Short mmCIF file of C-alpha atoms in Angstrom, two decimals:
data_model
loop_
_atom_site.label_atom_id
_atom_site.label_comp_id
_atom_site.label_asym_id
_atom_site.label_seq_id
_atom_site.Cartn_x
_atom_site.Cartn_y
_atom_site.Cartn_z
CA MET A 28 -31.54 -6.43 15.21
CA GLY A 29 -33.07 -9.69 13.41
CA THR A 30 -31.86 -13.15 12.39
CA LYS A 31 -28.97 -14.84 13.26
CA THR A 32 -26.49 -16.01 10.00
CA PRO A 33 -27.40 -19.80 10.06
CA GLY A 34 -24.43 -21.94 9.69
CA ALA A 35 -22.64 -18.59 10.61
CA ILE A 36 -18.40 -18.49 10.88
CA LYS A 37 -17.19 -18.17 14.50
CA ARG A 38 -16.98 -14.10 15.19
CA SER A 39 -13.94 -12.65 17.41
CA VAL A 40 -14.96 -11.49 20.15
CA PHE A 41 -14.29 -7.39 20.45
CA THR A 42 -13.99 -5.52 23.47
CA SER A 43 -14.64 -1.98 22.08
CA PRO A 44 -15.76 -0.39 19.17
CA ALA A 45 -12.35 0.65 18.40
CA GLU A 46 -11.06 -2.56 18.45
CA VAL A 47 -13.65 -3.66 15.89
CA GLU A 48 -12.75 -0.59 13.46
CA GLN A 49 -8.69 -1.43 14.18
CA SER A 50 -9.57 -4.98 13.05
CA PHE A 51 -11.84 -4.03 9.89
CA TYR A 52 -9.04 -1.79 8.59
CA GLU A 53 -6.22 -3.95 9.07
CA ALA A 54 -8.39 -6.50 7.04
CA LEU A 55 -8.62 -3.91 4.20
CA ARG A 56 -5.15 -3.14 4.32
CA GLU A 57 -4.27 -6.83 4.29
CA ALA A 58 -7.21 -7.87 1.83
CA ASP A 59 -8.20 -10.70 4.35
CA LEU A 60 -11.48 -11.22 3.47
CA ASP A 61 -12.02 -13.73 6.42
CA LYS A 62 -10.47 -11.08 8.98
CA LEU A 63 -12.94 -8.65 7.54
CA MET A 64 -16.32 -10.47 7.77
CA GLN A 65 -15.24 -11.34 11.77
CA THR A 66 -15.83 -7.76 12.56
CA TRP A 67 -19.38 -8.13 11.38
CA ALA A 68 -22.16 -9.04 13.78
CA ASP A 69 -23.79 -12.29 13.49
CA ASP A 70 -26.83 -11.17 12.55
CA GLU A 71 -28.67 -11.29 8.71
CA ASP A 72 -29.91 -7.39 9.21
CA ILE A 73 -26.42 -6.06 8.95
CA VAL A 74 -26.40 -3.59 6.14
CA CYS A 75 -23.04 -2.32 3.84
CA ILE A 76 -23.41 0.63 1.19
CA HIS A 77 -20.10 1.23 -0.79
CA PRO A 78 -19.44 4.79 -2.62
CA ASN A 79 -22.12 5.09 -5.41
CA GLY A 80 -23.16 1.50 -4.49
CA GLU A 81 -26.62 -0.44 -3.60
CA ARG A 82 -27.52 -1.27 -0.26
CA LEU A 83 -26.37 -4.57 0.76
CA VAL A 84 -28.28 -6.61 3.33
CA GLY A 85 -27.04 -9.90 4.90
CA HIS A 86 -23.85 -11.80 5.22
CA GLN A 87 -23.72 -13.37 1.66
CA ALA A 88 -24.46 -10.00 -0.23
CA ILE A 89 -21.68 -7.93 2.00
CA GLN A 90 -19.30 -10.92 1.58
CA ALA A 91 -19.35 -11.10 -2.09
CA SER A 92 -18.97 -7.34 -2.50
CA TRP A 93 -15.95 -7.25 -0.34
CA LYS A 94 -14.52 -10.51 -2.12
CA GLU A 95 -14.65 -8.66 -5.18
CA ILE A 96 -13.22 -5.31 -4.05
CA LEU A 97 -10.02 -7.03 -2.21
CA SER A 98 -9.59 -9.39 -5.18
CA LYS A 99 -7.72 -6.72 -6.46
CA GLY A 100 -5.51 -6.28 -3.77
CA PRO A 101 -5.01 -4.51 -0.41
CA LEU A 102 -6.59 -0.80 0.31
CA SER A 103 -4.57 1.98 1.44
CA ILE A 104 -6.69 4.41 3.56
CA GLU A 105 -6.13 7.20 6.01
CA ALA A 106 -9.19 8.00 8.25
CA LYS A 107 -9.88 10.77 10.50
CA ILE A 108 -12.51 10.29 13.24
CA PRO A 109 -14.20 13.17 13.83
CA VAL A 110 -17.31 12.46 15.72
CA ILE A 111 -18.18 9.44 18.10
CA PHE A 112 -21.40 9.11 19.38
CA HIS A 113 -21.99 6.69 22.70
CA HIS A 114 -25.80 5.55 23.10
CA GLY A 115 -25.74 2.31 25.42
CA MET A 116 -25.07 -0.93 23.47
CA ILE A 117 -24.79 1.20 20.04
CA VAL A 118 -21.72 3.50 19.20
CA VAL A 119 -21.52 5.45 15.86
CA HIS A 120 -18.45 6.64 14.16
CA THR A 121 -18.38 9.23 11.44
CA ILE A 122 -15.15 9.25 9.69
CA LEU A 123 -13.52 10.96 6.88
CA GLU A 124 -11.60 8.52 5.08
CA ARG A 125 -8.68 9.36 2.08
CA HIS A 126 -8.21 6.42 -0.36
CA TYR A 127 -5.15 5.99 -2.07
CA LEU A 128 -5.37 4.41 -5.30
CA ALA A 129 -2.96 3.31 -8.08
CA THR A 130 -3.82 4.48 -11.54
CA SER A 131 -2.43 3.83 -14.90
CA MET A 132 -1.70 8.02 -14.22
CA GLY A 133 -0.33 7.50 -10.79
CA GLN A 134 -1.40 7.81 -7.21
CA LYS A 135 -4.72 9.23 -7.28
CA GLU A 136 -6.99 9.97 -3.95
CA MET A 137 -10.41 9.92 -3.23
CA LEU A 138 -12.42 11.06 0.15
CA CYS A 139 -15.31 9.30 1.39
CA ASN A 140 -17.71 10.00 4.43
CA VAL A 141 -18.29 7.17 6.22
CA THR A 142 -20.50 5.85 8.77
CA ASN A 143 -19.77 2.66 10.94
CA ILE A 144 -22.22 1.57 13.61
CA TYR A 145 -21.33 -0.82 16.28
CA GLN A 146 -23.77 -2.89 18.34
CA LYS A 147 -22.37 -4.73 21.66
CA ASN A 148 -24.24 -8.17 22.66
CA ARG A 149 -23.18 -11.17 24.67
CA SER A 150 -20.41 -11.84 22.00
CA GLY A 151 -18.94 -8.48 22.46
CA TRP A 152 -18.93 -5.35 19.73
CA HIS A 153 -19.37 -5.78 16.02
CA ILE A 154 -20.04 -3.94 13.05
CA ILE A 155 -24.03 -3.67 12.01
CA LEU A 156 -23.61 -1.13 8.99
CA HIS A 157 -20.77 0.41 7.14
CA HIS A 158 -21.89 3.40 4.99
CA ALA A 159 -19.40 5.00 2.84
CA SER A 160 -20.10 8.00 0.23
CA LEU A 161 -18.06 10.00 -1.83
CA ALA A 162 -17.01 13.23 0.10
CA PRO A 163 -17.80 16.64 -1.74
CA PRO A 164 -14.63 17.59 -4.23
CA ASP A 165 -14.16 20.74 -1.86
CA THR A 166 -13.52 18.62 1.12
CA VAL A 167 -10.30 19.39 2.83
CA LEU A 168 -9.12 16.49 4.88
CA ASP A 169 -6.42 18.00 7.01
CA GLU A 170 -8.33 20.95 8.30
CA LEU A 171 -10.73 18.69 9.76
CA HIS A 172 -10.07 17.67 13.25
CA PRO A 173 -6.39 17.00 12.96
CA ALA A 174 -6.00 16.42 16.62
CA VAL A 175 -7.78 13.00 16.47
CA SER A 176 -6.86 11.70 13.44
CA LEU A 177 -6.11 7.70 13.10
CA LEU A 178 -3.61 6.35 10.33
CA LEU A 179 -5.00 3.00 9.21
CA HIS A 180 -2.13 1.84 6.86
#
């Protein structure tokens, strides 16, 4: 990727993409912005796209967006990982997530298709791209690869 983040915070060293992903979702469950940002690569070319959101590039933009999201409290997410691609120092996870949302009309659910891309360098594995989009309304989560589900809350 490109340029390192000037004055970047020290990143955690993750030994696998699965370890990064676990920490990423734990941070969302805990509404822990610092922990969340440690999962990202120390690179200004990182990208995050939230459902129906614009493309955010770089630590400052990504951190600001997550700060706003997490200011509302922890996220409750159930994720299934139907496909993992390994290609050398890059690993791609495609995930279908079920988000549980508390509303004035009770608990609601939202499904998202998510792509997380991880890169390995001398400081371990980190996220370089997180892209989430709303899944079509007729998507049935429980019928998609139930044997590889991972409960993240």
